[in-house]
Short mmCIF file of C-alpha atoms and ligand atoms in Angstrom, two decimals:
data_model
loop_
_atom_site.label_atom_id
_atom_site.label_comp_id
_atom_site.label_asym_id
_atom_site.label_seq_id
_atom_site.Cartn_x
_atom_site.Cartn_y
_atom_site.Cartn_z
CA MET A 1 -32.67 -128.85 -2.96
CA SER A 2 -29.75 -128.00 -5.37
CA ASN A 3 -26.44 -127.27 -4.23
CA GLU A 4 -26.66 -123.53 -5.23
CA ILE A 5 -25.79 -120.75 -2.42
CA ARG A 6 -28.43 -118.97 -2.07
CA VAL A 7 -28.31 -116.32 0.86
CA ARG A 8 -30.73 -113.41 1.88
CA MET A 9 -31.13 -110.22 3.69
CA ALA A 10 -34.34 -109.79 5.05
CA PRO A 11 -34.81 -106.34 6.47
CA SER A 12 -38.14 -104.93 8.50
CA PRO A 13 -38.65 -101.09 6.96
CA THR A 14 -39.14 -99.83 10.60
CA GLY A 15 -36.41 -97.83 10.75
CA LEU A 16 -33.36 -96.31 8.72
CA LEU A 17 -31.16 -99.26 7.56
CA HIS A 18 -29.03 -99.52 10.52
CA ILE A 19 -25.45 -100.17 10.69
CA GLY A 20 -25.78 -103.93 12.10
CA THR A 21 -28.29 -104.64 9.58
CA ALA A 22 -25.71 -103.55 6.82
CA ARG A 23 -23.29 -105.66 8.16
CA THR A 24 -25.41 -108.73 7.80
CA ALA A 25 -26.34 -107.69 4.46
CA LEU A 26 -22.57 -106.99 3.43
CA TYR A 27 -21.73 -110.81 5.09
CA ASN A 28 -24.39 -112.39 3.35
CA TRP A 29 -23.28 -110.40 0.01
CA LEU A 30 -19.68 -111.66 0.22
CA PHE A 31 -20.75 -115.02 1.30
CA ALA A 32 -22.71 -115.37 -2.22
CA ARG A 33 -19.97 -113.42 -3.82
CA ARG A 34 -16.93 -115.60 -2.64
CA HIS A 35 -18.86 -118.91 -3.60
CA GLY A 36 -20.71 -117.74 -6.66
CA GLY A 37 -24.12 -117.60 -5.06
CA VAL A 38 -26.95 -115.23 -5.20
CA PHE A 39 -27.87 -112.78 -2.79
CA VAL A 40 -31.68 -112.00 -2.28
CA LEU A 41 -33.43 -108.99 -0.22
CA ARG A 42 -36.11 -109.38 0.77
CA ILE A 43 -38.43 -106.63 2.41
CA GLU A 44 -40.36 -108.16 5.31
CA ASP A 45 -43.16 -105.50 5.64
CA SER A 46 -45.82 -107.63 7.07
CA ASP A 47 -46.32 -105.40 10.15
CA ARG A 48 -48.36 -102.85 8.29
CA THR A 49 -48.17 -100.30 10.97
CA ARG A 50 -44.75 -100.13 11.80
CA SER A 51 -43.25 -100.24 8.40
CA SER A 52 -43.05 -97.39 5.79
CA GLU A 53 -42.20 -96.53 1.95
CA GLU A 54 -39.46 -94.07 3.21
CA TYR A 55 -37.79 -96.72 4.86
CA VAL A 56 -37.82 -99.23 2.21
CA GLN A 57 -36.21 -96.36 -0.03
CA ASN A 58 -33.87 -95.61 2.84
CA ILE A 59 -32.44 -99.35 2.76
CA LEU A 60 -32.34 -99.61 -0.51
CA ASP A 61 -30.68 -96.40 -1.38
CA GLY A 62 -28.01 -97.34 1.69
CA LEU A 63 -27.03 -100.76 0.26
CA ARG A 64 -26.41 -99.30 -3.22
CA TRP A 65 -24.32 -96.83 -1.73
CA LEU A 66 -22.38 -99.37 -0.12
CA GLY A 67 -21.88 -101.48 -3.00
CA VAL A 68 -24.34 -104.14 -1.51
CA GLU A 69 -26.20 -104.94 -4.96
CA TRP A 70 -28.41 -107.55 -4.56
CA ASP A 71 -29.02 -110.18 -7.49
CA GLU A 72 -32.80 -110.90 -6.90
CA GLY A 73 -34.99 -108.64 -5.05
CA PRO A 74 -37.11 -104.92 -5.24
CA GLU A 75 -36.52 -103.22 -8.68
CA VAL A 76 -34.50 -105.91 -10.43
CA GLY A 77 -37.17 -109.23 -9.46
CA GLY A 78 -35.93 -112.75 -9.98
CA PRO A 79 -37.77 -116.07 -10.50
CA TYR A 80 -39.06 -116.27 -6.88
CA GLY A 81 -40.88 -112.94 -6.43
CA PRO A 82 -42.78 -110.93 -5.04
CA TYR A 83 -39.96 -109.79 -2.95
CA PHE A 84 -42.06 -108.01 -0.45
CA GLN A 85 -44.16 -110.12 2.19
CA SER A 86 -46.88 -107.95 1.98
CA GLN A 87 -47.80 -108.89 -1.97
CA ARG A 88 -46.73 -112.76 -0.50
CA LEU A 89 -49.97 -112.78 1.84
CA ALA A 90 -52.22 -115.72 -0.06
CA ARG A 91 -49.19 -118.01 -0.13
CA TYR A 92 -48.84 -117.77 3.95
CA HIS A 93 -52.68 -118.52 4.31
CA GLU A 94 -51.59 -121.43 1.97
CA VAL A 95 -49.52 -123.14 4.30
CA VAL A 96 -51.40 -122.31 7.52
CA ASP A 97 -54.35 -124.12 5.90
CA ASP A 98 -52.33 -126.96 5.32
CA LEU A 99 -51.30 -126.81 8.65
CA LEU A 100 -54.59 -126.49 10.23
CA ALA A 101 -56.13 -129.53 8.28
CA ARG A 102 -52.92 -131.56 9.56
CA GLY A 103 -53.61 -130.74 13.03
CA LEU A 104 -50.30 -128.96 13.47
CA ALA A 105 -51.97 -125.61 13.92
CA TYR A 106 -54.84 -124.19 15.48
CA PRO A 107 -57.33 -121.10 15.98
CA CYS A 108 -56.72 -119.18 19.21
CA PHE A 109 -59.81 -117.33 20.61
CA CYS A 110 -58.13 -116.12 23.69
CA THR A 111 -58.24 -112.15 23.43
CA ARG A 112 -55.33 -109.66 24.72
CA GLU A 113 -56.82 -108.98 28.03
CA GLU A 114 -56.96 -112.39 28.80
CA LEU A 115 -53.93 -113.20 27.51
CA GLU A 116 -52.32 -110.33 29.35
CA GLN A 117 -54.34 -111.65 32.91
CA ARG A 118 -52.95 -115.12 32.63
CA ARG A 119 -49.49 -114.22 31.58
CA LYS A 120 -49.69 -111.92 34.83
CA GLU A 121 -50.62 -114.72 36.87
CA MET A 122 -48.18 -116.91 35.32
CA GLN A 123 -45.46 -114.85 36.59
CA LYS A 124 -46.82 -114.07 40.08
CA GLN A 125 -46.43 -117.89 40.74
CA GLY A 126 -43.06 -118.12 39.29
CA LEU A 127 -43.64 -119.53 35.77
CA PRO A 128 -42.09 -118.66 33.00
CA PRO A 129 -44.85 -116.29 31.16
CA ARG A 130 -45.82 -118.87 28.15
CA TYR A 131 -49.50 -119.23 26.66
CA ASP A 132 -51.23 -122.18 28.50
CA ARG A 133 -52.65 -123.77 25.35
CA ARG A 134 -56.25 -123.20 26.51
CA CYS A 135 -57.27 -123.00 22.72
CA ARG A 136 -55.22 -126.20 21.59
CA ALA A 137 -57.48 -128.34 24.25
CA LEU A 138 -61.07 -126.87 22.53
CA SER A 139 -62.83 -129.56 20.61
CA GLU A 140 -63.80 -129.47 16.79
CA GLU A 141 -67.37 -128.49 17.56
CA GLU A 142 -66.46 -125.76 19.89
CA ARG A 143 -64.03 -124.73 17.00
CA ALA A 144 -66.56 -124.58 14.41
CA ARG A 145 -69.19 -122.99 16.76
CA LEU A 146 -66.89 -119.87 17.72
CA ILE A 147 -65.76 -119.54 13.86
CA GLU A 148 -69.29 -119.57 13.07
CA GLU A 149 -70.09 -116.73 15.63
CA GLY A 150 -67.28 -114.91 13.64
CA LYS A 151 -64.95 -114.73 16.95
CA PRO A 152 -61.86 -113.06 15.91
CA HIS A 153 -58.93 -115.83 16.32
CA ALA A 154 -55.25 -115.98 15.37
CA ILE A 155 -53.72 -119.42 14.30
CA ARG A 156 -51.11 -120.79 16.80
CA PHE A 157 -48.42 -123.34 15.85
CA ALA A 158 -48.76 -126.51 17.79
CA ALA A 159 -45.40 -126.88 18.98
CA PRO A 160 -44.07 -130.16 20.46
CA ASP A 161 -43.53 -130.23 24.27
CA GLU A 162 -40.96 -132.96 24.73
CA GLY A 163 -37.62 -133.40 23.40
CA GLY A 164 -35.20 -130.55 22.20
CA VAL A 165 -33.80 -129.08 18.71
CA ALA A 166 -30.11 -128.61 17.80
CA TRP A 167 -28.77 -127.27 14.72
CA GLU A 168 -24.86 -126.79 13.83
CA ASP A 169 -24.22 -123.11 13.80
CA LEU A 170 -21.75 -122.10 11.29
CA VAL A 171 -20.39 -119.45 13.56
CA ARG A 172 -21.63 -120.86 17.25
CA GLY A 173 -21.54 -124.47 16.40
CA GLU A 174 -23.96 -126.93 18.19
CA VAL A 175 -26.75 -124.90 19.76
CA GLN A 176 -29.77 -126.83 21.56
CA PHE A 177 -32.98 -125.63 22.80
CA GLU A 178 -35.48 -127.61 25.02
CA ASN A 179 -38.67 -127.84 23.39
CA ASN A 180 -40.69 -126.99 27.16
CA ALA A 181 -39.05 -123.62 26.75
CA LEU A 182 -41.22 -122.58 23.49
CA ASP A 183 -44.53 -122.33 23.37
CA ASP A 184 -47.35 -122.46 20.88
CA PHE A 185 -46.12 -118.93 19.06
CA VAL A 186 -48.81 -117.48 16.66
CA LEU A 187 -48.54 -118.54 13.02
CA MET A 188 -51.39 -115.87 11.86
CA LYS A 189 -52.68 -112.86 13.68
CA ALA A 190 -56.19 -112.23 14.16
CA ASP A 191 -55.83 -109.40 11.45
CA GLY A 192 -55.07 -112.26 8.71
CA PHE A 193 -51.12 -111.03 8.25
CA PRO A 194 -48.30 -113.29 8.91
CA THR A 195 -46.14 -113.34 12.16
CA TYR A 196 -42.33 -113.04 11.24
CA LEU A 197 -42.16 -116.27 12.17
CA LEU A 198 -44.22 -118.03 9.59
CA ALA A 199 -43.26 -115.72 6.78
CA VAL A 200 -39.47 -115.59 7.38
CA VAL A 201 -39.71 -119.44 7.04
CA VAL A 202 -42.02 -119.82 4.17
CA ASP A 203 -40.42 -116.87 2.11
CA ASP A 204 -36.65 -118.62 3.11
CA HIS A 205 -38.04 -121.88 1.45
CA ASP A 206 -39.91 -120.72 -1.38
CA MET A 207 -36.58 -118.65 -2.27
CA ARG A 208 -34.62 -121.68 -1.88
CA ILE A 209 -32.68 -119.70 0.37
CA SER A 210 -29.34 -122.33 1.46
CA HIS A 211 -27.93 -120.55 4.25
CA ILE A 212 -29.55 -118.11 6.92
CA ILE A 213 -26.70 -115.68 7.57
CA ARG A 214 -28.10 -113.00 10.59
CA GLY A 215 -27.79 -111.50 13.85
CA GLU A 216 -27.50 -113.28 17.47
CA ASP A 217 -30.55 -111.40 18.79
CA LEU A 218 -32.60 -113.43 16.28
CA ILE A 219 -31.02 -116.45 17.36
CA SER A 220 -34.16 -117.79 19.79
CA ALA A 221 -36.36 -117.48 16.62
CA THR A 222 -34.51 -120.24 15.19
CA PRO A 223 -35.76 -123.34 17.14
CA ARG A 224 -38.97 -122.07 16.52
CA GLN A 225 -38.26 -121.83 12.84
CA LEU A 226 -36.77 -125.33 12.30
CA HIS A 227 -40.39 -126.56 13.94
CA LEU A 228 -42.20 -125.14 11.11
CA TYR A 229 -39.34 -126.54 8.61
CA GLN A 230 -40.33 -130.20 9.97
CA ALA A 231 -43.71 -129.58 10.40
CA MET A 232 -43.61 -128.37 6.74
CA ASP A 233 -41.55 -131.38 5.70
CA TRP A 234 -39.32 -129.01 3.97
CA GLU A 235 -35.21 -129.31 3.98
CA ARG A 236 -33.72 -127.03 6.55
CA PRO A 237 -31.00 -124.48 5.31
CA GLN A 238 -27.83 -123.80 7.29
CA PHE A 239 -27.63 -121.25 9.86
CA ALA A 240 -24.88 -118.89 11.14
CA HIS A 241 -25.68 -116.20 14.01
CA ILE A 242 -23.04 -113.39 13.92
CA PRO A 243 -22.35 -111.81 17.34
CA LEU A 244 -23.78 -107.92 18.19
CA ILE A 245 -22.30 -105.02 17.62
CA LEU A 246 -21.29 -103.31 20.76
CA ALA A 247 -20.40 -99.89 22.12
CA PRO A 248 -17.53 -99.07 23.33
CA ASP A 249 -18.69 -99.42 26.81
CA ARG A 250 -19.80 -103.39 25.52
CA SER A 251 -23.36 -102.43 25.85
CA LYS A 252 -25.44 -103.30 22.56
CA LEU A 253 -24.81 -100.46 19.99
CA SER A 254 -27.96 -97.72 19.85
CA LYS A 255 -29.00 -94.35 19.17
CA ARG A 256 -27.00 -92.66 22.11
CA HIS A 257 -24.03 -93.97 21.21
CA GLY A 258 -23.93 -91.87 18.11
CA ALA A 259 -25.21 -92.15 14.42
CA THR A 260 -26.57 -96.08 13.91
CA ALA A 261 -27.89 -95.27 10.30
CA ILE A 262 -26.20 -95.72 7.44
CA SER A 263 -27.56 -92.59 5.57
CA GLU A 264 -26.12 -90.55 9.04
CA TYR A 265 -22.73 -91.54 8.03
CA ARG A 266 -23.01 -90.73 4.89
CA GLU A 267 -24.21 -87.61 5.06
CA MET A 268 -21.10 -87.09 7.17
CA GLY A 269 -19.10 -87.43 4.45
CA TYR A 270 -17.49 -90.77 4.86
CA LEU A 271 -16.61 -92.80 1.85
CA PRO A 272 -18.93 -96.11 1.26
CA GLU A 273 -15.74 -98.20 0.47
CA ALA A 274 -14.05 -96.80 3.31
CA LEU A 275 -17.58 -97.65 5.43
CA ALA A 276 -17.82 -101.05 3.91
CA ASN A 277 -14.39 -101.91 4.80
CA PHE A 278 -14.89 -100.90 8.16
CA ILE A 279 -18.37 -102.65 8.70
CA ALA A 280 -16.66 -105.76 7.34
CA LEU A 281 -14.16 -105.90 10.15
CA LEU A 282 -16.51 -105.83 12.72
CA GLY A 283 -16.66 -109.34 14.06
CA TRP A 284 -14.89 -110.62 10.73
CA SER A 285 -11.31 -111.16 10.29
CA PRO A 286 -9.54 -111.84 7.05
CA GLY A 287 -7.03 -114.14 9.15
CA ASP A 288 -4.39 -112.28 8.89
CA ASP A 289 -3.45 -108.30 10.09
CA ARG A 290 -4.73 -106.82 7.15
CA GLU A 291 -7.37 -104.04 7.75
CA VAL A 292 -7.41 -102.08 4.64
CA MET A 293 -8.90 -104.20 1.73
CA THR A 294 -10.37 -103.58 -1.74
CA ARG A 295 -13.90 -105.46 -1.84
CA GLU A 296 -12.03 -108.22 -4.26
CA GLU A 297 -9.82 -108.64 -1.58
CA MET A 298 -12.61 -109.13 0.90
CA ILE A 299 -14.54 -111.50 -1.10
CA ALA A 300 -11.56 -114.09 -1.60
CA ALA A 301 -10.83 -113.97 1.96
CA PHE A 302 -14.24 -114.36 3.09
CA SER A 303 -15.29 -117.21 5.23
CA LEU A 304 -18.13 -117.86 8.16
CA GLU A 305 -15.06 -119.43 10.05
CA GLY A 306 -13.54 -115.97 10.26
CA ILE A 307 -16.28 -114.59 12.28
CA GLY A 308 -15.72 -114.41 15.93
CA LYS A 309 -17.84 -115.90 18.51
CA SER A 310 -18.34 -112.63 20.70
CA GLY A 311 -19.37 -108.97 20.11
CA ALA A 312 -17.34 -106.59 17.80
CA VAL A 313 -16.54 -103.32 19.37
CA PHE A 314 -17.55 -100.65 17.29
CA ASP A 315 -14.71 -97.99 17.30
CA ILE A 316 -15.37 -94.63 15.93
CA GLU A 317 -11.81 -93.74 15.74
CA LYS A 318 -10.89 -96.47 13.91
CA LEU A 319 -13.53 -95.77 11.11
CA ASN A 320 -12.19 -91.78 11.23
CA TRP A 321 -8.88 -93.28 10.95
CA MET A 322 -9.87 -95.76 7.67
CA ASN A 323 -11.70 -93.05 5.90
CA GLY A 324 -8.94 -90.61 6.35
CA VAL A 325 -6.55 -93.39 4.42
CA TYR A 326 -9.38 -93.85 1.67
CA LEU A 327 -9.33 -90.34 1.05
CA ARG A 328 -5.89 -89.53 0.69
CA ARG A 329 -5.80 -93.00 -1.85
CA LEU A 330 -8.00 -91.11 -4.10
CA SER A 331 -7.11 -89.24 -7.54
CA PRO A 332 -7.13 -85.90 -6.96
CA GLU A 333 -10.02 -85.69 -9.57
CA GLU A 334 -12.03 -88.29 -7.71
CA TYR A 335 -11.32 -86.52 -4.49
CA VAL A 336 -12.52 -83.42 -5.93
CA GLU A 337 -15.15 -85.03 -7.36
CA ARG A 338 -16.76 -86.76 -4.13
CA ALA A 339 -15.79 -83.49 -1.96
CA ARG A 340 -17.72 -81.08 -4.06
CA PRO A 341 -21.27 -81.81 -3.26
CA PHE A 342 -20.13 -81.21 0.21
CA LEU A 343 -19.14 -78.14 -0.73
CA GLU A 344 -22.44 -77.02 -2.17
CA LYS A 345 -24.49 -78.17 0.31
CA ALA A 346 -22.86 -76.01 2.47
CA GLY A 347 -23.40 -73.51 0.43
CA LEU A 348 -19.52 -72.69 0.24
CA SER A 349 -18.86 -72.78 -3.97
CA THR A 350 -21.64 -70.51 -5.19
CA ASP A 351 -20.89 -67.13 -5.85
CA GLU A 352 -23.92 -65.29 -3.80
CA ALA A 353 -22.92 -67.26 -0.61
CA GLY A 354 -19.26 -66.64 -1.13
CA MET A 355 -17.08 -63.80 -1.15
CA GLY A 356 -18.80 -62.60 -4.25
CA MET A 357 -15.39 -63.30 -6.16
CA PRO A 358 -15.74 -64.67 -9.61
CA ALA A 359 -13.00 -67.07 -8.93
CA LEU A 360 -15.17 -68.52 -6.78
CA GLN A 361 -16.69 -69.78 -9.98
CA ASN A 362 -13.74 -71.59 -11.14
CA ASP A 363 -13.33 -75.06 -10.94
CA ASP A 364 -9.60 -74.96 -10.54
CA TYR A 365 -9.82 -72.26 -7.30
CA ILE A 366 -12.01 -75.43 -6.06
CA LYS A 367 -9.75 -78.06 -7.24
CA ARG A 368 -6.82 -76.39 -5.41
CA VAL A 369 -8.35 -75.49 -2.02
CA LEU A 370 -9.32 -79.01 -1.67
CA LEU A 371 -6.23 -80.54 -2.87
CA LEU A 372 -4.72 -78.71 0.29
CA GLU A 373 -6.47 -80.45 2.76
CA GLN A 374 -6.71 -83.75 1.49
CA GLU A 375 -3.79 -84.94 3.55
CA ARG A 376 -5.70 -83.60 7.02
CA ALA A 377 -9.70 -84.09 6.43
CA LYS A 378 -10.42 -87.92 8.00
CA THR A 379 -14.29 -86.99 6.36
CA LEU A 380 -15.65 -84.79 3.69
CA SER A 381 -18.06 -82.98 6.35
CA GLU A 382 -14.96 -82.05 8.34
CA LEU A 383 -13.08 -81.07 5.10
CA VAL A 384 -15.71 -78.59 4.86
CA ASP A 385 -15.20 -76.91 7.88
CA LEU A 386 -11.24 -77.34 6.87
CA VAL A 387 -11.53 -74.89 4.02
CA GLU A 388 -14.89 -72.71 4.79
CA PHE A 389 -11.88 -70.05 5.19
CA PHE A 390 -11.73 -70.22 1.42
CA PHE A 391 -15.05 -69.36 0.54
CA ARG A 392 -16.21 -66.44 3.45
CA ARG A 393 -14.09 -63.87 4.58
CA PRO A 394 -13.18 -63.63 8.51
CA GLU A 395 -16.20 -62.27 10.19
CA SER A 396 -14.38 -62.91 13.48
CA TYR A 397 -11.20 -64.17 14.58
CA ASP A 398 -10.25 -67.03 16.90
CA GLU A 399 -10.49 -65.58 20.39
CA LYS A 400 -7.28 -67.15 21.62
CA GLY A 401 -5.22 -65.91 18.40
CA GLU A 402 -6.88 -62.85 18.65
CA ARG A 403 -5.28 -62.27 22.30
CA LYS A 404 -2.29 -63.43 21.68
CA TRP A 405 -1.58 -61.88 18.29
CA PHE A 406 -3.58 -58.85 17.53
CA GLN A 407 -3.46 -57.54 20.93
CA ARG A 408 0.45 -57.12 20.65
CA GLU A 409 1.78 -54.11 20.61
CA GLY A 410 2.56 -53.24 16.80
CA ALA A 411 -0.07 -55.94 15.55
CA ALA A 412 -2.08 -53.10 13.37
CA GLU A 413 1.94 -52.14 11.91
CA LEU A 414 2.90 -55.56 11.44
CA LEU A 415 -0.27 -56.34 9.41
CA ALA A 416 0.50 -52.87 7.21
CA ALA A 417 3.58 -53.90 6.19
CA ALA A 418 2.59 -57.25 5.34
CA GLU A 419 -0.13 -55.97 3.15
CA LYS A 420 2.86 -53.48 1.53
CA LYS A 421 5.16 -56.45 1.46
CA LEU A 422 2.85 -58.71 -0.17
CA ALA A 423 1.45 -56.02 -2.57
CA ALA A 424 4.77 -56.34 -4.40
CA VAL A 425 5.34 -60.08 -4.34
CA GLU A 426 5.86 -61.28 -7.99
CA PRO A 427 4.85 -63.59 -9.35
CA PHE A 428 2.71 -64.16 -6.21
CA SER A 429 3.71 -67.80 -5.73
CA VAL A 430 4.75 -70.00 -2.41
CA GLU A 431 8.36 -69.35 -2.92
CA GLN A 432 8.17 -65.59 -3.58
CA ILE A 433 5.61 -65.35 -0.69
CA GLU A 434 7.73 -67.31 1.69
CA ALA A 435 10.74 -64.78 0.89
CA ALA A 436 8.81 -61.98 1.08
CA VAL A 437 7.03 -63.12 4.85
CA ARG A 438 10.51 -64.23 5.99
CA GLY A 439 11.97 -60.77 4.50
CA LEU A 440 9.41 -58.79 6.48
CA ALA A 441 10.44 -60.45 9.50
CA GLU A 442 13.78 -59.73 9.36
CA GLU A 443 13.33 -56.10 8.52
CA LEU A 444 10.83 -55.67 11.58
CA GLY A 445 13.88 -57.12 13.70
CA MET A 446 11.01 -60.11 14.61
CA LYS A 447 10.97 -64.19 14.39
CA ALA A 448 9.13 -65.30 11.42
CA GLY A 449 6.73 -67.19 13.90
CA PRO A 450 4.78 -64.37 15.58
CA VAL A 451 4.71 -63.08 11.67
CA ILE A 452 3.27 -65.93 10.18
CA HIS A 453 0.62 -66.52 13.22
CA THR A 454 -0.31 -62.68 12.76
CA ILE A 455 -0.93 -63.15 8.86
CA ARG A 456 -2.75 -66.59 9.54
CA LEU A 457 -4.84 -65.00 11.78
CA ALA A 458 -5.75 -62.18 9.74
CA ALA A 459 -6.16 -64.00 6.42
CA THR A 460 -8.35 -67.00 7.67
CA GLY A 461 -9.67 -66.08 11.18
CA ARG A 462 -8.16 -69.24 12.51
CA THR A 463 -5.40 -70.36 14.27
CA LYS A 464 -4.22 -73.34 12.58
CA GLY A 465 -4.57 -74.78 8.81
CA PRO A 466 -2.64 -75.47 6.05
CA GLY A 467 0.78 -74.13 5.36
CA LEU A 468 0.69 -70.50 5.34
CA PHE A 469 2.29 -69.87 2.21
CA GLU A 470 0.11 -72.17 0.41
CA LEU A 471 -2.81 -70.92 1.46
CA LEU A 472 -2.14 -67.41 0.41
CA GLU A 473 -0.88 -68.72 -2.80
CA VAL A 474 -4.26 -69.91 -3.40
CA LEU A 475 -6.73 -67.00 -1.93
CA GLY A 476 -4.74 -64.79 -4.27
CA ARG A 477 -3.26 -61.60 -3.73
CA GLU A 478 -6.38 -59.42 -4.24
CA GLU A 479 -8.32 -61.39 -1.54
CA VAL A 480 -5.17 -61.48 0.87
CA LEU A 481 -4.34 -57.93 0.46
CA ALA A 482 -8.34 -57.68 1.32
CA ARG A 483 -8.23 -59.68 4.32
CA LEU A 484 -4.92 -58.30 5.69
CA ALA A 485 -7.03 -54.72 5.39
CA ALA A 486 -10.04 -55.70 7.11
CA ALA A 487 -7.96 -57.60 9.90
CA ARG A 488 -6.09 -54.04 10.29
CA GLY A 489 -8.97 -52.40 10.66
CA HIS A 490 -10.53 -54.67 13.06
CA VAL A 491 -7.30 -54.47 15.19
CA GLN A 492 -7.52 -50.44 15.14
CA LYS A 493 -11.01 -50.33 16.10
CA ALA A 494 -10.04 -52.82 19.39
CA ALA A 495 -7.41 -50.83 20.45
CA GLU A 496 -9.50 -47.59 20.12
N1 LIG B 501 -36.75 -109.14 9.33
C1 LIG B 501 -35.97 -109.49 10.33
C2 LIG B 501 -35.16 -108.43 11.10
O1 LIG B 501 -35.18 -107.12 10.37
C3 LIG B 501 -34.44 -110.53 9.88
C4 LIG B 501 -35.01 -111.53 9.69
C5 LIG B 501 -34.10 -112.45 9.54
O2 LIG B 501 -33.11 -112.52 9.11
O3 LIG B 501 -34.40 -113.86 9.83
O4 LIG B 501 -34.57 -108.37 11.80
#
C-alpha cells in the first residue's frame, strides 16, 4: 500500500443528511486537506428497501453546500468507481466466492423464523443471543443437496472463536474485543445483496482507503471488519472513532431535540460557513481557544489528536451566536445577496405580495431594509421576520403596545400631529425626522419616549425594531404618512 492518505465518507441514503454524518464528512475532508490526501464519497445503497434517490441528492447537495467537496465519488468519478454500492455487486460476490472456496464462509439455510425462535430460547436461558452456528456444522454433501433443492440461503462468515482482536484507535487508543463475543455474521443475504459489513470492507480495500474516520456508533463493527481484512489477507486501514453528538440533556441527539438535518438548517437561514465552523467544533478543538475560524485555519489546525473522547453537546445558542458573527462579517453586497432569496421565499420582495409600492421593486429599498437589521439578525429567516413590516402594512398592532400607547388619552391627536409634522419635514432624512419628532414632543409637553413608541407602533405594528428615525427614513414619507393615518383611524374606531 502506498503512503497516500485516502479517507472516505460512506453515507447510507436512508434519510436526510444528518448533522452527525456531516460532521464525519467534514473531519474526513479536513484530514485529507491537512495531509494533501484524497477524500472519497461513496454511497452505501446496498439496502435497497431503505435507500432512495431523493436522499442521495439531499446528501450530495448538503455536503456541497457546506463546502465539503469530494475528490472522488458520485458525479465526479474517479479511478476506483463505481461509487455506489448497488453498482458493485459482482465484486462482493467475487470476494464471497473466494471466502467460500477457502472454507472461511459457509451457506446458512436457517429461516428467519427459526433464527428468531432460537434467539428467544437463548435469551430465556440467559445466554447472549448469537447465531448457534448450526449450518457451519453441515457436511459438504448436505450443503450441496440443500443448494441443489434450491433452498434459500445466506452466506455467513466463519468467525474465529478464540482469542481476540485489537487495534490502536487514533482517537480512543487501544481497543480490544474478545472473539467469543462476536458471531458468524452474515456476509451475503439470501436475496444476493451484501451486508454492510462485507461491502464496506471490500470497498474500503478496493478504494485504497488508508484511514477510516467514523462515528463511535460503528465501533462494534470494527472487530468483525478486521476479521474480514485478515481472512482476505488485506492490509488493514487505521481507525479513528469519533464520539457522538449529544443533546443538551446528554442523550443521543435526535429529532425530538429539534432539527437534525443539514437541509433544515439551510432552510432556517444559517450560513454554510458558520454551520461548518460550528459542526467542526463539536468534538474537535484546535488546541487553543479559537472558535470562529476560516476554512484555511481549520485545515491548518486539524488533527485527530484534537478530537475529544467524550461526546460533544450540541448547543443551538452557540450556533445562533456564531451564525450572527458570520452574518455581521459579510460585506453589505454579500449580505444582501444571501438574504434576498429568503425574502423572496417569504413573498416579501415582490410587488403583488407587498404594499403595492413601486419602491418595493427597487433594489435600493431592499438593500437599505436589510442593512438596517444586519446587526440584530441571527439567521436569515429571523431577518425576514424582523423586516417583514417594511413590505407589508401592519394589519394589526402588538397587543401590549396597543394597550399602552394607543389606548392612552390623546393618542389619536398625537398621531394626527405627527402626520402633520412629518408631512413638512424636509428633507425626509434621519436627522430632520429626529428633530421633528423631538420638537413635536416638546410642543405637546410630552417626553420623547411615548411619542416615539406611539409612532413606532403605528408605523410598524410592533414595539421593537431598528431605530425609529432610521426606519422612518427607509419607509419613506409617503408610506409613513399612510401608516400613521391608518393607525389614527384604528385608534378612533376603537374609541367609539
Ligand atoms: N454507511 C454507514 C452509515 O451510514 C457508514 C459506514 C462507515 O463509515 O463505515 O452509518
